[in-house]
Amino acid sequence: MDIDFARKKDCVVFNDVSLLVRTYGSENAKRIKRRMVELQAAPFLKDVPATPPPRRHKLSNRKDEYAVDVKHPFRLVFMPDPTSVRDADGTYDLSKVTGIVILRVEDYHGN
């Protein structure tokens, strides 16, 4: 899958291990790298497991946002590439999504 970033700063951090560790801590950095490898290896978003450890899931209170688990309570939040195919009801067809945009890493339960 193609991966882009909503913020240039995140692209820099995610592609520099020392910055990733400094920003998110060593355990989160290790898991973020693992999730990124899993996301890149998946041909389509539907191929990212909805079961742990990645546990791809749609965020019910945020339009078009999905997440995968990092280290509890943190999640890697992303959205399908805006040019991805949508179904008739306006939702993304995960079997046709080949690109995502990383939005942030956060504990969205604390918000």
mmCIF file of N, CA and C in Angstrom, residues 55-92:
data_model
loop_
_atom_site.group_PDB
_atom_site.id
_atom_site.type_symbol
_atom_site.label_atom_id
_atom_site.label_comp_id
_atom_site.label_asym_id
_atom_site.label_seq_id
_atom_site.Cartn_x
_atom_site.Cartn_y
_atom_site.Cartn_z
ATOM 1 N N ARG A 55 -5.036 -4.755 14.435
ATOM 2 C CA ARG A 55 -6.431 -4.409 14.756
ATOM 3 C C ARG A 55 -6.893 -3.147 14.026
ATOM 4 N N ARG A 56 -6.935 -3.250 12.674
ATOM 5 C CA ARG A 56 -7.461 -2.137 11.874
ATOM 6 C C ARG A 56 -8.917 -1.931 12.237
ATOM 7 N N HIS A 57 -9.282 -0.692 12.508
ATOM 8 C CA HIS A 57 -10.674 -0.393 12.839
ATOM 9 C C HIS A 57 -11.024 1.028 12.432
ATOM 10 N N LYS A 58 -12.282 1.208 12.077
ATOM 11 C CA LYS A 58 -12.799 2.530 11.705
ATOM 12 C C LYS A 58 -13.134 3.270 12.994
ATOM 13 N N LEU A 59 -12.811 4.542 13.024
ATOM 14 C CA LEU A 59 -13.146 5.352 14.191
ATOM 15 C C LEU A 59 -14.572 5.852 14.025
ATOM 16 N N SER A 60 -15.437 5.422 14.905
ATOM 17 C CA SER A 60 -16.868 5.694 14.753
ATOM 18 C C SER A 60 -17.222 7.175 14.876
ATOM 19 N N ASN A 61 -16.436 7.922 15.627
ATOM 20 C CA ASN A 61 -16.781 9.333 15.843
ATOM 21 C C ASN A 61 -15.966 10.291 14.969
ATOM 22 N N ARG A 62 -15.229 9.749 13.984
ATOM 23 C CA ARG A 62 -14.418 10.590 13.100
ATOM 24 C C ARG A 62 -14.606 10.148 11.656
ATOM 25 N N LYS A 63 -15.072 11.051 10.829
ATOM 26 C CA LYS A 63 -15.382 10.734 9.439
ATOM 27 C C LYS A 63 -14.138 10.284 8.673
ATOM 28 N N ASP A 64 -14.242 9.128 8.062
ATOM 29 C CA ASP A 64 -13.217 8.576 7.170
ATOM 30 C C ASP A 64 -11.882 8.254 7.850
ATOM 31 N N GLU A 65 -11.844 8.213 9.178
ATOM 32 C CA GLU A 65 -10.595 7.892 9.862
ATOM 33 C C GLU A 65 -10.601 6.451 10.363
ATOM 34 N N TYR A 66 -9.421 5.834 10.257
ATOM 35 C CA TYR A 66 -9.190 4.473 10.720
ATOM 36 C C TYR A 66 -7.972 4.497 11.622
ATOM 37 N N ALA A 67 -7.730 3.396 12.330
ATOM 38 C CA ALA A 67 -6.553 3.319 13.188
ATOM 39 C C ALA A 67 -6.082 1.879 13.290
ATOM 40 N N VAL A 68 -4.812 1.740 13.651
ATOM 41 C CA VAL A 68 -4.252 0.450 14.049
ATOM 42 C C VAL A 68 -3.597 0.673 15.408
ATOM 43 N N ASP A 69 -3.542 -0.385 16.203
ATOM 44 C CA ASP A 69 -2.973 -0.290 17.542
ATOM 45 C C ASP A 69 -1.462 -0.096 17.499
ATOM 46 N N VAL A 70 -0.982 0.699 18.433
ATOM 47 C CA VAL A 70 0.456 0.822 18.659
ATOM 48 C C VAL A 70 0.668 0.156 20.016
ATOM 49 N N LYS A 71 0.978 0.900 21.057
ATOM 50 C CA LYS A 71 1.066 0.376 22.422
ATOM 51 C C LYS A 71 -0.037 1.063 23.199
ATOM 52 N N HIS A 72 -0.900 0.275 23.808
ATOM 53 C CA HIS A 72 -2.064 0.822 24.500
ATOM 54 C C HIS A 72 -1.648 1.979 25.390
ATOM 55 N N PRO A 73 -2.306 3.093 25.300
ATOM 56 C CA PRO A 73 -3.549 3.408 24.609
ATOM 57 C C PRO A 73 -3.346 4.097 23.248
ATOM 58 N N PHE A 74 -2.131 4.075 22.704
ATOM 59 C CA PHE A 74 -1.848 4.830 21.484
ATOM 60 C C PHE A 74 -2.253 4.083 20.218
ATOM 61 N N ARG A 75 -2.702 4.870 19.224
ATOM 62 C CA ARG A 75 -3.114 4.339 17.931
ATOM 63 C C ARG A 75 -2.464 5.166 16.822
ATOM 64 N N LEU A 76 -2.203 4.499 15.710
ATOM 65 C CA LEU A 76 -1.729 5.158 14.500
ATOM 66 C C LEU A 76 -2.980 5.454 13.674
ATOM 67 N N VAL A 77 -3.313 6.722 13.541
ATOM 68 C CA VAL A 77 -4.562 7.150 12.907
ATOM 69 C C VAL A 77 -4.277 7.568 11.466
ATOM 70 N N PHE A 78 -5.129 7.115 10.548
ATOM 71 C CA PHE A 78 -4.953 7.406 9.127
ATOM 72 C C PHE A 78 -6.295 7.456 8.436
ATOM 73 N N MET A 79 -6.266 7.888 7.187
ATOM 74 C CA MET A 79 -7.476 7.864 6.363
ATOM 75 C C MET A 79 -7.097 7.294 5.004
ATOM 76 N N PRO A 80 -8.051 6.697 4.303
ATOM 77 C CA PRO A 80 -7.755 6.246 2.943
ATOM 78 C C PRO A 80 -7.382 7.445 2.082
ATOM 79 N N ASP A 81 -6.529 7.208 1.109
ATOM 80 C CA ASP A 81 -6.192 8.253 0.148
ATOM 81 C C ASP A 81 -7.504 8.826 -0.382
ATOM 82 N N PRO A 82 -7.650 10.140 -0.400
ATOM 83 C CA PRO A 82 -8.923 10.753 -0.832
ATOM 84 C C PRO A 82 -9.373 10.364 -2.239
ATOM 85 N N THR A 83 -8.473 9.868 -3.076
ATOM 86 C CA THR A 83 -8.864 9.460 -4.424
ATOM 87 C C THR A 83 -9.354 8.008 -4.469
ATOM 88 N N SER A 84 -9.397 7.344 -3.316
ATOM 89 C CA SER A 84 -9.825 5.942 -3.267
ATOM 90 C C SER A 84 -11.295 5.783 -3.633
ATOM 91 N N VAL A 85 -11.640 4.579 -4.065
ATOM 92 C CA VAL A 85 -12.998 4.254 -4.496
ATOM 93 C C VAL A 85 -13.949 4.222 -3.297
ATOM 94 N N ARG A 86 -15.096 4.855 -3.493
ATOM 95 C CA ARG A 86 -16.148 4.837 -2.465
ATOM 96 C C ARG A 86 -17.327 4.027 -2.973
ATOM 97 N N ASP A 87 -18.046 3.417 -2.019
ATOM 98 C CA ASP A 87 -19.272 2.704 -2.353
ATOM 99 C C ASP A 87 -20.398 3.705 -2.594
ATOM 100 N N ALA A 88 -21.546 3.198 -3.014
ATOM 101 C CA ALA A 88 -22.693 4.055 -3.304
ATOM 102 C C ALA A 88 -23.127 4.864 -2.080
ATOM 103 N N ASP A 89 -22.917 4.327 -0.883
ATOM 104 C CA ASP A 89 -23.316 5.040 0.337
ATOM 105 C C ASP A 89 -22.269 6.052 0.804
ATOM 106 N N GLY A 90 -21.170 6.194 0.053
ATOM 107 C CA GLY A 90 -20.150 7.179 0.382
ATOM 108 C C GLY A 90 -19.006 6.662 1.232
ATOM 109 N N THR A 91 -19.092 5.421 1.706
ATOM 110 C CA THR A 91 -17.998 4.852 2.496
ATOM 111 C C THR A 91 -16.930 4.302 1.553
ATOM 112 N N TYR A 92 -15.718 4.191 2.076
ATOM 113 C CA TYR A 92 -14.628 3.651 1.264
ATOM 114 C C TYR A 92 -14.772 2.141 1.101
#
